[in-house]
Tab-separated table of N, CA and C in Angstrom:
chain	number	residue	atom	x	y	z
A	1	MET	N	-10.677	11.986	-8.404
A	1	MET	CA	-10.039	11.739	-7.475
A	1	MET	C	-8.946	12.291	-6.575
A	2	ARG	N	-8.780	11.880	-5.414
A	2	ARG	CA	-7.715	13.045	-4.850
A	2	ARG	C	-6.382	11.882	-4.093
A	3	VAL	N	-5.580	11.996	-4.491
A	3	VAL	CA	-4.193	10.799	-3.807
A	3	VAL	C	-3.239	11.715	-2.974
A	4	VAL	N	-3.271	11.342	-1.554
A	4	VAL	CA	-2.453	12.194	-0.931
A	4	VAL	C	-1.498	11.610	0.046
A	5	SER	N	-0.736	11.773	0.019
A	5	SER	CA	0.465	10.500	0.653
A	5	SER	C	0.403	11.398	2.043
A	6	LEU	N	0.598	10.429	3.018
A	6	LEU	CA	0.083	10.411	4.582
A	6	LEU	C	1.483	10.316	4.942
A	7	ALA	N	2.317	9.410	4.742
A	7	ALA	CA	3.720	9.029	4.790
A	7	ALA	C	4.495	8.302	4.078
A	8	SER	N	5.564	8.707	3.842
A	8	SER	CA	6.487	8.143	2.679
A	8	SER	C	8.321	7.246	3.656
A	9	GLY	N	8.905	6.610	3.380
A	9	GLY	CA	9.893	6.322	3.887
A	9	GLY	C	10.175	4.864	4.783
A	10	SER	N	11.218	4.903	4.928
A	10	SER	CA	11.482	3.691	5.726
A	10	SER	C	11.085	3.687	7.228
A	11	SER	N	10.235	4.798	7.486
A	11	SER	CA	9.738	4.762	9.323
A	11	SER	C	8.314	4.823	8.903
A	12	GLY	N	7.667	4.522	7.434
A	12	GLY	CA	6.209	4.505	7.688
A	12	GLY	C	5.913	4.592	5.917
A	13	ASN	N	4.853	3.945	5.816
A	13	ASN	CA	4.245	4.496	4.269
A	13	ASN	C	2.932	4.553	4.275
A	14	ALA	N	1.936	5.106	3.642
A	14	ALA	CA	0.572	5.447	3.680
A	14	ALA	C	0.250	6.385	2.944
A	15	ILE	N	-0.591	6.126	1.704
A	15	ILE	CA	-1.087	6.630	1.250
A	15	ILE	C	-2.806	6.648	0.660
A	16	LEU	N	-3.364	7.782	0.611
A	16	LEU	CA	-5.339	7.928	0.958
A	16	LEU	C	-5.347	8.048	-0.298
A	17	VAL	N	-6.210	6.904	-1.019
A	17	VAL	CA	-7.049	7.334	-2.167
A	17	VAL	C	-8.698	7.655	-1.800
A	18	ASP	N	-8.649	8.646	-2.193
A	18	ASP	CA	-10.048	9.568	-1.814
A	18	ASP	C	-10.864	10.204	-3.284
A	19	ALA	N	-11.987	9.254	-3.011
A	19	ALA	CA	-12.798	9.273	-4.407
A	19	ALA	C	-14.456	9.896	-3.783
A	20	GLY	N	-14.522	10.364	-3.065
A	20	GLY	CA	-15.675	11.258	-2.326
A	20	GLY	C	-16.185	10.396	-1.700
A	21	ASP	N	-17.202	9.353	-2.249
A	21	ASP	CA	-17.680	8.303	-1.152
A	21	ASP	C	-16.970	6.828	-0.978
A	22	THR	N	-16.139	7.025	-1.687
A	22	THR	CA	-15.203	5.620	-1.383
A	22	THR	C	-13.779	5.924	-1.435
A	23	ARG	N	-13.225	5.205	-0.254
A	23	ARG	CA	-11.762	6.374	0.063
A	23	ARG	C	-10.933	4.776	0.533
A	24	ILE	N	-9.558	4.460	0.032
A	24	ILE	CA	-8.893	3.633	0.631
A	24	ILE	C	-7.416	4.074	0.960
A	25	LEU	N	-6.693	3.433	1.522
A	25	LEU	CA	-5.221	3.391	1.573
A	25	LEU	C	-4.498	2.270	1.350
A	26	VAL	N	-3.339	2.998	0.666
A	26	VAL	CA	-2.425	2.033	0.036
A	26	VAL	C	-1.184	1.921	1.281
A	27	ASP	N	-0.947	0.791	1.947
A	27	ASP	CA	-0.431	0.875	2.869
A	27	ASP	C	-0.796	1.511	4.108
A	28	CYS	N	-0.642	1.067	5.335
A	28	CYS	CA	-0.597	1.560	6.401
A	28	CYS	C	0.476	1.164	7.743
A	29	GLY	N	1.760	2.116	7.115
A	29	GLY	CA	3.192	1.778	8.356
A	29	GLY	C	3.327	2.962	9.019
A	30	ILE	N	2.091	3.379	9.527
A	30	ILE	CA	2.144	4.457	10.700
A	30	ILE	C	1.244	4.200	11.867
A	31	GLY	N	1.539	4.650	13.042
A	31	GLY	CA	0.632	4.272	13.720
A	31	GLY	C	-0.678	5.148	13.680
A	32	PRO	N	-1.946	4.656	14.751
A	32	PRO	CA	-3.192	5.309	14.053
A	32	PRO	C	-3.534	6.455	14.653
A	33	ARG	N	-2.685	7.063	15.763
A	33	ARG	CA	-2.750	8.932	16.109
A	33	ARG	C	-2.437	9.020	14.979
A	34	THR	N	-1.001	8.916	14.554
A	34	THR	CA	-0.241	9.817	13.342
A	34	THR	C	-1.012	9.646	12.331
A	35	LEU	N	-1.848	8.589	11.743
A	35	LEU	CA	-2.562	7.947	10.584
A	35	LEU	C	-3.993	9.229	11.118
A	36	ALA	N	-4.744	9.155	12.363
A	36	ALA	CA	-5.779	9.859	12.355
A	36	ALA	C	-5.611	11.468	12.131
A	37	LYS	N	-4.230	11.806	12.757
A	37	LYS	CA	-4.110	13.122	12.668
A	37	LYS	C	-3.537	13.694	10.655
A	38	ARG	N	-3.087	12.724	10.284
A	38	ARG	CA	-2.960	13.242	9.113
A	38	ARG	C	-3.884	12.942	7.940
A	39	LEU	N	-4.815	11.766	8.423
A	39	LEU	CA	-6.287	12.092	7.583
A	39	LEU	C	-6.945	13.266	7.953
A	40	LYS	N	-7.046	13.496	9.517
A	40	LYS	CA	-7.813	14.930	9.726
A	40	LYS	C	-7.257	16.306	8.890
A	41	ALA	N	-6.225	16.042	8.982
A	41	ALA	CA	-5.205	17.448	8.025
A	41	ALA	C	-5.713	17.132	6.153
A	42	ALA	N	-6.036	16.310	5.860
A	42	ALA	CA	-6.513	15.899	4.690
A	42	ALA	C	-8.124	16.095	4.490
A	43	GLY	N	-8.691	16.387	5.753
A	43	GLY	CA	-10.286	16.803	5.759
A	43	GLY	C	-10.999	15.232	5.927
A	44	VAL	N	-10.119	14.000	5.949
A	44	VAL	CA	-10.496	12.749	5.961
A	44	VAL	C	-10.853	12.160	7.300
A	45	ALA	N	-12.317	11.469	7.687
A	45	ALA	CA	-12.049	10.764	8.978
A	45	ALA	C	-12.091	9.414	8.775
A	46	PRO	N	-10.844	8.842	9.751
A	46	PRO	CA	-10.399	7.623	9.445
A	46	PRO	C	-11.937	6.410	9.409
A	47	GLU	N	-12.567	6.725	9.743
A	47	GLU	CA	-13.475	5.453	9.791
A	47	GLU	C	-14.658	5.380	8.581
A	48	SER	N	-14.192	6.769	7.798
A	48	SER	CA	-14.743	6.717	6.174
A	48	SER	C	-13.729	6.127	5.158
A	49	VAL	N	-13.000	5.710	5.668
A	49	VAL	CA	-11.815	4.699	4.909
A	49	VAL	C	-12.296	3.023	5.035
A	50	SER	N	-12.538	2.679	3.229
A	50	SER	CA	-13.393	1.195	3.530
A	50	SER	C	-11.843	-0.023	3.959
A	51	ALA	N	-10.998	0.215	3.264
A	51	ALA	CA	-10.080	-1.139	3.441
A	51	ALA	C	-8.538	-0.088	3.241
A	52	VAL	N	-7.704	-1.184	3.322
A	52	VAL	CA	-5.857	-0.919	3.367
A	52	VAL	C	-5.724	-1.977	2.426
A	53	VAL	N	-5.479	-1.602	1.207
A	53	VAL	CA	-4.824	-2.574	0.316
A	53	VAL	C	-3.037	-2.641	0.378
A	54	VAL	N	-2.456	-3.591	0.847
A	54	VAL	CA	-1.431	-3.527	1.310
A	54	VAL	C	-0.234	-4.202	0.101
A	55	THR	N	0.741	-3.584	-0.017
A	55	THR	CA	1.323	-3.791	-0.954
A	55	THR	C	2.652	-5.194	-0.832
A	56	HIS	N	2.863	-5.004	0.101
A	56	HIS	CA	3.772	-6.229	0.730
A	56	HIS	C	3.925	-5.970	2.645
A	57	GLU	N	4.369	-7.055	2.858
A	57	GLU	CA	4.242	-7.231	4.458
A	57	GLU	C	5.402	-6.363	5.177
A	58	HIS	N	6.502	-5.976	4.378
A	58	HIS	CA	7.282	-5.249	5.248
A	58	HIS	C	6.847	-4.200	6.331
A	59	VAL	N	7.675	-4.040	7.553
A	59	VAL	CA	7.108	-3.300	8.602
A	59	VAL	C	6.962	-1.826	8.007
A	60	ASP	N	7.170	-0.936	7.200
A	60	ASP	CA	6.762	0.349	7.353
A	60	ASP	C	6.194	0.212	6.373
A	61	HIS	N	5.527	-0.977	5.692
A	61	HIS	CA	3.923	-0.784	4.764
A	61	HIS	C	3.065	-1.781	5.995
A	62	THR	N	2.943	-2.103	6.515
A	62	THR	CA	2.054	-2.719	7.621
A	62	THR	C	1.976	-2.426	9.327
A	63	ARG	N	2.968	-1.772	9.983
A	63	ARG	CA	3.168	-1.697	11.375
A	63	ARG	C	1.942	-1.097	11.964
A	64	GLY	N	0.965	-0.207	11.209
A	64	GLY	CA	-0.149	0.247	11.840
A	64	GLY	C	-1.455	-0.633	11.880
A	65	ILE	N	-0.860	-1.410	10.716
A	65	ILE	CA	-2.447	-2.084	10.609
A	65	ILE	C	-3.150	-2.847	11.525
A	66	PRO	N	-2.965	-3.639	12.409
A	66	PRO	CA	-3.265	-4.461	13.511
A	66	PRO	C	-3.978	-3.280	14.431
A	67	HIS	N	-3.251	-1.976	14.464
A	67	HIS	CA	-3.733	-1.226	15.529
A	67	HIS	C	-4.927	-0.063	15.076
A	68	ALA	N	-4.878	0.039	13.874
A	68	ALA	CA	-6.020	0.685	13.282
A	68	ALA	C	-7.318	-0.387	12.967
A	69	LEU	N	-7.064	-1.635	13.208
A	69	LEU	CA	-8.119	-2.392	12.619
A	69	LEU	C	-8.934	-2.533	14.128
A	70	LYS	N	-8.124	-2.292	15.309
A	70	LYS	CA	-8.967	-2.416	16.315
A	70	LYS	C	-9.969	-1.064	16.578
A	71	ARG	N	-9.468	0.252	16.219
A	71	ARG	CA	-10.273	1.468	15.877
A	71	ARG	C	-11.239	1.540	14.871
A	72	TRP	N	-11.325	0.658	13.905
A	72	TRP	CA	-11.998	0.951	12.557
A	72	TRP	C	-12.256	-0.024	11.483
A	73	PRO	N	-12.839	-0.177	11.218
A	73	PRO	CA	-13.804	-1.742	10.758
A	73	PRO	C	-13.077	-1.951	8.991
A	74	TRP	N	-11.917	-1.454	9.138
A	74	TRP	CA	-11.478	-2.195	7.284
A	74	TRP	C	-11.376	-3.058	6.967
A	75	THR	N	-11.512	-3.401	5.809
A	75	THR	CA	-11.090	-4.384	5.004
A	75	THR	C	-9.369	-4.466	4.903
A	76	VAL	N	-9.006	-5.750	4.998
A	76	VAL	CA	-7.293	-5.587	4.403
A	76	VAL	C	-7.369	-6.618	2.923
A	77	ILE	N	-6.739	-5.871	1.942
A	77	ILE	CA	-6.821	-6.107	0.897
A	77	ILE	C	-5.511	-6.582	0.099
A	78	GLY	N	-4.506	-7.705	-0.498
A	78	GLY	CA	-3.637	-8.102	-0.914
A	78	GLY	C	-3.142	-9.269	-1.685
A	79	SER	N	-2.045	-9.195	-2.543
A	79	SER	CA	-2.306	-10.585	-2.869
A	79	SER	C	-2.026	-11.738	-1.821
A	80	ALA	N	-2.081	-12.704	-2.607
A	80	ALA	CA	-2.431	-14.036	-1.670
A	80	ALA	C	-0.987	-14.252	-0.747
A	81	GLY	N	0.332	-14.340	-1.602
A	81	GLY	CA	1.666	-14.057	-0.951
A	81	GLY	C	1.578	-13.380	0.310
A	82	THR	N	1.020	-11.398	-0.055
A	82	THR	CA	1.174	-10.849	0.775
A	82	THR	C	0.074	-11.297	2.224
A	83	LEU	N	-1.127	-11.501	1.669
A	83	LEU	CA	-1.925	-11.941	3.006
A	83	LEU	C	-1.690	-12.908	4.104
A	84	ARG	N	-0.943	-13.986	3.249
A	84	ARG	CA	0.014	-15.196	3.832
A	84	ARG	C	0.765	-14.385	5.404
A	85	ALA	N	1.396	-13.501	4.782
A	85	ALA	CA	2.513	-13.000	5.437
A	85	ALA	C	2.308	-12.030	6.535
A	86	VAL	N	0.861	-11.320	5.869
A	86	VAL	CA	0.349	-10.306	7.643
A	86	VAL	C	-0.813	-10.706	7.997
A	87	ARG	N	-1.165	-12.093	7.854
A	87	ARG	CA	-2.168	-12.620	8.639
A	87	ARG	C	-1.378	-12.947	9.984
A	88	ALA	N	0.098	-13.124	9.998
A	88	ALA	CA	0.571	-13.178	11.421
A	88	ALA	C	0.477	-12.003	12.138
A	89	LEU	N	0.239	-10.845	11.755
A	89	LEU	CA	-0.362	-9.807	12.511
A	89	LEU	C	-1.391	-9.780	13.637
A	90	GLY	N	-2.073	-10.979	13.571
A	90	GLY	CA	-2.855	-11.207	14.407
A	90	GLY	C	-4.281	-11.507	14.004
A	91	PRO	N	-5.565	-11.883	14.773
A	91	PRO	CA	-6.533	-12.234	13.955
A	91	PRO	C	-7.506	-11.035	13.556
A	92	LEU	N	-7.779	-10.251	14.248
A	92	LEU	CA	-8.226	-9.090	13.242
A	92	LEU	C	-7.846	-8.926	11.867
A	93	VAL	N	-6.747	-9.511	11.766
A	93	VAL	CA	-6.107	-8.813	10.108
A	93	VAL	C	-6.520	-10.718	9.409
A	94	ARG	N	-6.151	-11.292	10.018
A	94	ARG	CA	-6.833	-13.086	9.190
A	94	ARG	C	-8.452	-12.640	9.116
A	95	ASP	N	-9.187	-12.207	10.225
A	95	ASP	CA	-10.779	-12.047	9.580
A	95	ASP	C	-11.259	-11.100	8.689
A	96	ARG	N	-10.186	-9.958	8.001
A	96	ARG	CA	-10.665	-9.184	7.568
A	96	ARG	C	-9.923	-9.184	6.206
A	97	ALA	N	-8.952	-10.195	6.176
A	97	ALA	CA	-8.191	-10.305	4.743
A	97	ALA	C	-9.016	-10.413	3.664
A	98	ARG	N	-8.657	-10.160	2.605
A	98	ARG	CA	-9.552	-10.402	1.362
A	98	ARG	C	-8.516	-10.276	-0.068
A	99	LEU	N	-8.764	-11.567	-0.304
A	99	LEU	CA	-7.632	-11.444	-1.611
A	99	LEU	C	-8.295	-10.852	-2.699
A	100	ALA	N	-7.182	-10.092	-3.653
A	100	ALA	CA	-7.435	-9.755	-4.879
A	100	ALA	C	-6.853	-10.684	-5.738
A	101	ARG	N	-7.108	-11.151	-6.785
A	101	ARG	CA	-6.854	-11.662	-7.604
A	101	ARG	C	-7.015	-11.427	-9.460
A	102	PRO	N	-6.105	-10.849	-9.664
A	102	PRO	CA	-5.650	-9.836	-9.297
A	102	PRO	C	-6.317	-8.265	-8.886
A	103	HIS	N	-7.549	-8.100	-9.336
A	103	HIS	CA	-8.347	-7.229	-9.133
A	103	HIS	C	-9.404	-7.269	-7.851
A	104	ALA	N	-9.808	-6.203	-7.303
A	104	ALA	CA	-11.176	-6.137	-6.040
A	104	ALA	C	-11.650	-4.663	-6.396
A	105	GLN	N	-12.480	-4.767	-6.047
A	105	GLN	CA	-13.994	-3.346	-5.830
A	105	GLN	C	-13.961	-3.230	-4.627
A	106	VAL	N	-13.924	-1.715	-4.468
A	106	VAL	CA	-13.988	-1.659	-2.959
A	106	VAL	C	-14.887	0.062	-3.814
A	107	GLY	N	-16.484	-0.184	-3.378
A	107	GLY	CA	-17.223	0.949	-3.646
A	107	GLY	C	-17.148	1.180	-4.896
A	108	HIS	N	-16.568	2.573	-5.424
A	108	HIS	CA	-16.619	2.354	-7.208
A	108	HIS	C	-15.181	2.419	-7.530
A	109	LEU	N	-14.273	2.392	-6.641
A	109	LEU	CA	-13.028	2.308	-7.053
A	109	LEU	C	-12.551	0.290	-7.243
A	110	ALA	N	-11.906	0.337	-8.778
A	110	ALA	CA	-11.438	-0.676	-9.244
A	110	ALA	C	-9.839	-0.660	-8.841
A	111	ILE	N	-9.576	-1.860	-8.495
A	111	ILE	CA	-7.937	-2.102	-7.704
A	111	ILE	C	-7.620	-3.148	-8.534
A	112	GLU	N	-6.259	-2.855	-8.752
A	112	GLU	CA	-5.525	-4.221	-9.752
A	112	GLU	C	-4.118	-3.683	-8.847
A	113	LEU	N	-3.706	-5.250	-8.374
A	113	LEU	CA	-2.936	-5.186	-8.049
A	113	LEU	C	-1.487	-6.014	-8.922
A	114	VAL	N	-0.487	-5.135	-9.181
A	114	VAL	CA	0.590	-5.447	-10.145
A	114	VAL	C	1.784	-6.117	-9.884
A	115	PRO	N	1.808	-7.677	-9.739
A	115	PRO	CA	3.140	-7.817	-9.436
A	115	PRO	C	4.646	-6.784	-9.985
A	116	VAL	N	5.556	-7.075	-8.754
A	116	VAL	CA	6.509	-5.961	-8.826
A	116	VAL	C	8.220	-6.714	-8.313
A	117	ALA	N	8.910	-6.509	-8.815
A	117	ALA	CA	10.212	-7.251	-8.038
A	117	ALA	C	10.621	-6.558	-6.811
A	118	HIS	N	10.685	-7.205	-5.568
A	118	HIS	CA	11.195	-6.828	-4.395
A	118	HIS	C	11.180	-7.659	-3.333
A	119	ASP	N	11.697	-8.051	-2.509
A	119	ASP	CA	12.180	-8.833	-1.501
A	119	ASP	C	11.187	-9.427	-0.640
A	120	ALA	N	10.100	-9.639	-1.009
A	120	ALA	CA	8.791	-9.754	0.082
A	120	ALA	C	8.128	-10.725	-0.982
A	121	ASN	N	7.019	-11.572	-0.175
A	121	ASN	CA	6.335	-12.400	-0.355
A	121	ASN	C	5.060	-11.754	-1.256
A	122	GLU	N	5.073	-12.182	-2.858
A	122	GLU	CA	4.323	-11.282	-3.690
A	122	GLU	C	4.056	-10.225	-3.469
A	123	PRO	N	4.737	-8.922	-3.802
A	123	PRO	CA	4.862	-7.664	-3.444
A	123	PRO	C	4.014	-7.016	-4.927
A	124	THR	N	3.213	-5.967	-4.541
A	124	THR	CA	2.525	-5.398	-6.055
A	124	THR	C	2.759	-4.100	-6.061
A	125	ALA	N	2.405	-3.707	-6.874
A	125	ALA	CA	2.001	-1.990	-7.459
A	125	ALA	C	0.526	-1.956	-6.911
A	126	VAL	N	-0.053	-0.842	-7.284
A	126	VAL	CA	-1.798	-1.153	-7.205
A	126	VAL	C	-2.250	0.305	-8.536
A	127	ALA	N	-2.748	0.068	-9.120
A	127	ALA	CA	-3.594	0.733	-9.941
A	127	ALA	C	-4.963	0.910	-9.278
A	128	VAL	N	-5.498	2.142	-9.564
A	128	VAL	CA	-7.213	2.321	-8.768
A	128	VAL	C	-7.678	3.075	-9.902
A	129	THR	N	-8.788	3.065	-10.091
A	129	THR	CA	-10.084	3.285	-11.344
A	129	THR	C	-10.947	3.759	-10.646
A	130	ASP	N	-11.378	4.758	-10.553
A	130	ASP	CA	-12.715	5.779	-9.992
A	130	ASP	C	-13.690	5.042	-11.387
A	131	GLY	N	-14.574	4.322	-11.108
A	131	GLY	CA	-15.966	3.856	-12.059
A	131	GLY	C	-16.774	5.286	-12.329
A	132	VAL	N	-16.402	5.985	-11.329
A	132	VAL	CA	-17.301	7.246	-11.670
A	132	VAL	C	-16.691	8.458	-12.939
A	133	THR	N	-15.418	8.472	-12.194
A	133	THR	CA	-15.028	9.723	-13.085
A	133	THR	C	-14.022	8.907	-14.271
A	134	GLY	N	-13.428	7.936	-14.199
A	134	GLY	CA	-12.567	7.099	-14.832
A	134	GLY	C	-11.382	7.464	-14.688
A	135	ILE	N	-10.948	8.342	-13.735
A	135	ILE	CA	-9.724	8.620	-13.849
A	135	ILE	C	-8.871	7.467	-12.819
A	136	ARG	N	-7.439	7.620	-13.178
A	136	ARG	CA	-6.804	6.490	-12.811
A	136	ARG	C	-5.338	6.625	-12.262
A	137	ALA	N	-5.152	6.107	-11.236
A	137	ALA	CA	-3.707	6.306	-10.160
A	137	ALA	C	-3.155	4.973	-10.441
A	138	GLY	N	-1.628	5.190	-10.121
A	138	GLY	CA	-0.636	4.177	-9.813
A	138	GLY	C	-0.216	4.758	-8.745
A	139	ILE	N	0.269	3.495	-7.711
A	139	ILE	CA	1.174	3.613	-7.136
A	139	ILE	C	2.024	2.491	-6.773
A	140	ALA	N	3.400	2.765	-6.837
A	140	ALA	CA	4.496	1.395	-6.612
A	140	ALA	C	5.295	1.804	-5.359
A	141	HIS	N	5.756	1.360	-4.550
A	141	HIS	CA	6.557	1.590	-3.444
A	141	HIS	C	7.603	0.364	-3.822
A	142	ASP	N	8.555	0.750	-2.860
A	142	ASP	CA	9.744	0.185	-2.882
A	142	ASP	C	10.256	-0.588	-4.659
A	143	LEU	N	9.850	-0.083	-5.444
A	143	LEU	CA	10.261	-0.274	-6.959
A	143	LEU	C	11.491	-0.518	-7.233
A	144	GLY	N	11.798	-1.269	-8.298
A	144	GLY	CA	13.283	-1.383	-8.194
A	144	GLY	C	13.314	-0.882	-10.042
A	145	GLU	N	13.314	-2.187	-10.433
A	145	GLU	CA	12.738	-1.787	-12.200
A	145	GLU	C	11.533	-2.429	-12.764
A	146	PRO	N	10.899	-1.414	-13.304
A	146	PRO	CA	9.147	-1.751	-13.445
A	146	PRO	C	9.774	-3.017	-15.178
A	147	SER	N	8.514	-3.795	-14.380
A	147	SER	CA	8.217	-4.916	-15.762
A	147	SER	C	7.382	-4.163	-16.521
A	148	GLU	N	7.454	-5.155	-17.693
A	148	GLU	CA	6.227	-4.594	-19.050
A	148	GLU	C	4.967	-4.844	-17.831
A	149	ALA	N	4.612	-5.799	-17.483
A	149	ALA	CA	3.133	-5.716	-16.809
A	149	ALA	C	2.923	-4.621	-16.218
A	150	LEU	N	3.860	-3.955	-15.335
A	150	LEU	CA	3.699	-2.537	-14.672
A	150	LEU	C	3.437	-1.791	-15.664
A	151	VAL	N	4.709	-1.693	-16.646
A	151	VAL	CA	4.400	-0.698	-17.540
A	151	VAL	C	2.734	-0.946	-18.421
A	152	ARG	N	2.455	-1.990	-18.661
A	152	ARG	CA	0.897	-1.574	-19.076
A	152	ARG	C	0.182	-1.516	-18.460
A	153	ALA	N	0.014	-1.854	-17.549
A	153	ALA	CA	-0.858	-1.198	-16.206
A	153	ALA	C	-1.224	0.159	-15.659
A	154	PHE	N	-0.079	0.437	-16.214
A	154	PHE	CA	0.132	1.980	-15.823
A	154	PHE	C	0.088	2.662	-16.900
A	155	HIS	N	0.057	2.308	-17.660
A	155	HIS	CA	0.052	2.966	-19.414
A	155	HIS	C	-1.389	3.925	-19.153
A	156	GLY	N	-1.236	5.020	-19.384
A	156	GLY	CA	-2.609	6.314	-19.470
A	156	GLY	C	-3.154	6.680	-18.483
A	157	LEU	N	-2.126	6.446	-17.032
A	157	LEU	CA	-2.544	7.078	-16.213
A	157	LEU	C	-2.799	8.689	-15.994
A	158	ASP	N	-3.718	8.977	-15.113
A	158	ASP	CA	-3.901	10.431	-14.617
A	158	ASP	C	-2.647	10.819	-13.570
A	159	LEU	N	-2.399	9.953	-12.914
A	159	LEU	CA	-1.585	10.380	-11.906
A	159	LEU	C	-0.700	9.082	-11.335
A	160	LEU	N	0.410	9.008	-11.317
A	160	LEU	CA	1.634	8.068	-10.877
A	160	LEU	C	2.368	8.492	-9.380
A	161	CYS	N	2.492	8.075	-8.624
A	161	CYS	CA	3.385	7.916	-7.439
A	161	CYS	C	3.886	6.913	-7.299
A	162	ILE	N	5.271	7.074	-7.188
A	162	ILE	CA	6.440	6.239	-7.245
A	162	ILE	C	7.637	6.519	-5.982
A	163	GLU	N	7.791	5.388	-5.252
A	163	GLU	CA	8.810	5.825	-4.575
A	163	GLU	C	9.811	4.533	-5.219
A	164	ALA	N	10.986	5.468	-5.460
A	164	ALA	CA	12.007	4.310	-6.298
A	164	ALA	C	13.417	5.192	-5.657
A	165	ASN	N	13.551	4.357	-4.875
A	165	ASN	CA	15.016	4.862	-4.252
A	165	ASN	C	16.276	4.258	-4.167
A	166	HIS	N	16.681	3.266	-5.162
A	166	HIS	CA	17.509	2.470	-5.154
A	166	HIS	C	18.680	2.859	-5.867
A	167	ASP	N	19.663	3.052	-5.400
A	167	ASP	CA	21.027	3.626	-5.714
A	167	ASP	C	21.850	2.242	-5.549
A	168	ALA	N	22.688	1.497	-7.056
A	168	ALA	CA	23.630	0.318	-6.955
A	168	ALA	C	24.825	1.373	-5.904
A	169	GLY	N	25.517	2.301	-6.549
A	169	GLY	CA	26.533	2.601	-5.874
A	169	GLY	C	26.620	3.123	-4.462
A	170	MET	N	25.453	3.916	-4.265
A	170	MET	CA	25.071	4.289	-2.691
A	170	MET	C	25.082	2.828	-1.903
A	171	LEU	N	24.462	1.609	-2.212
A	171	LEU	CA	24.394	0.728	-1.547
A	171	LEU	C	25.564	-0.035	-1.485
A	172	CYS	N	26.758	-0.070	-2.358
A	172	CYS	CA	27.745	-0.525	-2.258
A	172	CYS	C	28.586	0.037	-1.448
A	173	SER	N	28.387	1.102	-1.259
A	173	SER	CA	29.859	2.157	-0.397
A	173	SER	C	28.719	2.633	0.547
A	174	GLY	N	27.901	2.136	0.951
A	174	GLY	CA	27.010	2.548	2.046
A	174	GLY	C	27.129	1.830	3.534
A	175	PRO	N	26.309	2.253	4.736
A	175	PRO	CA	26.878	1.542	5.676
A	175	PRO	C	25.846	0.197	6.048
A	176	TYR	N	25.110	-0.503	5.343
A	176	TYR	CA	24.619	-1.551	5.542
A	176	TYR	C	25.139	-2.801	5.878
A	177	PRO	N	24.860	-3.801	6.596
A	177	PRO	CA	25.847	-4.916	6.571
A	177	PRO	C	25.800	-5.548	5.283
A	178	ALA	N	26.833	-6.959	5.176
A	178	ALA	CA	26.899	-7.257	3.811
A	178	ALA	C	25.369	-8.257	3.494
A	179	TYR	N	24.779	-8.769	4.559
A	179	TYR	CA	23.598	-9.622	4.360
A	179	TYR	C	22.624	-8.705	3.893
A	180	LEU	N	22.107	-7.279	4.718
A	180	LEU	CA	21.214	-6.379	4.081
A	180	LEU	C	21.853	-6.100	2.255
A	181	LYS	N	23.162	-5.635	2.480
A	181	LYS	CA	23.561	-5.323	0.914
A	181	LYS	C	22.922	-6.700	-0.120
A	182	ALA	N	23.562	-7.729	0.510
A	182	ALA	CA	23.048	-8.602	-1.035
A	182	ALA	C	21.451	-9.088	-0.853
A	183	ARG	N	20.659	-8.646	0.281
A	183	ARG	CA	18.858	-8.955	0.477
A	183	ARG	C	18.437	-7.937	-0.873
A	184	ILE	N	19.104	-6.564	-0.656
A	184	ILE	CA	18.611	-5.501	-1.210
A	184	ILE	C	18.778	-5.681	-2.714
């Protein structure tokens, strides 16, 4: 299994999980042209991706999904709360949405969604297991404090990708308006 960060940050997030003949994205917060270019640099054709697993509905994780679905026949996988929120992105998203309760299978990749604390509708981290090699990877975006459930799900991983940039001091003294500081 190979895990490639295609984008990370407030302007967009996307991670490729490539297990040979099975490929998924975790989040798709970048447009299809940029995504196709970065996938090509990773040696992957966008049409060879089977699904996008959405961790939560914030725009930096979902911006590219409706546009990508116009070009490629991906399935959209997420928690119930996340899928309720992203269905607003349009009919293609609604038609291709698939609930993970909390597990889903895409090819030989087993996907587990793990609840995390974040200000979204049922946000999750993702644990992926390659059924052929047994390799396990964990991906957590916008992670504040890890829960016991997340620690259990991520125990014994071969690879861990974490985006955790919360700093209470920087937040309090930073330029954000009060309502956004309170939300964060």
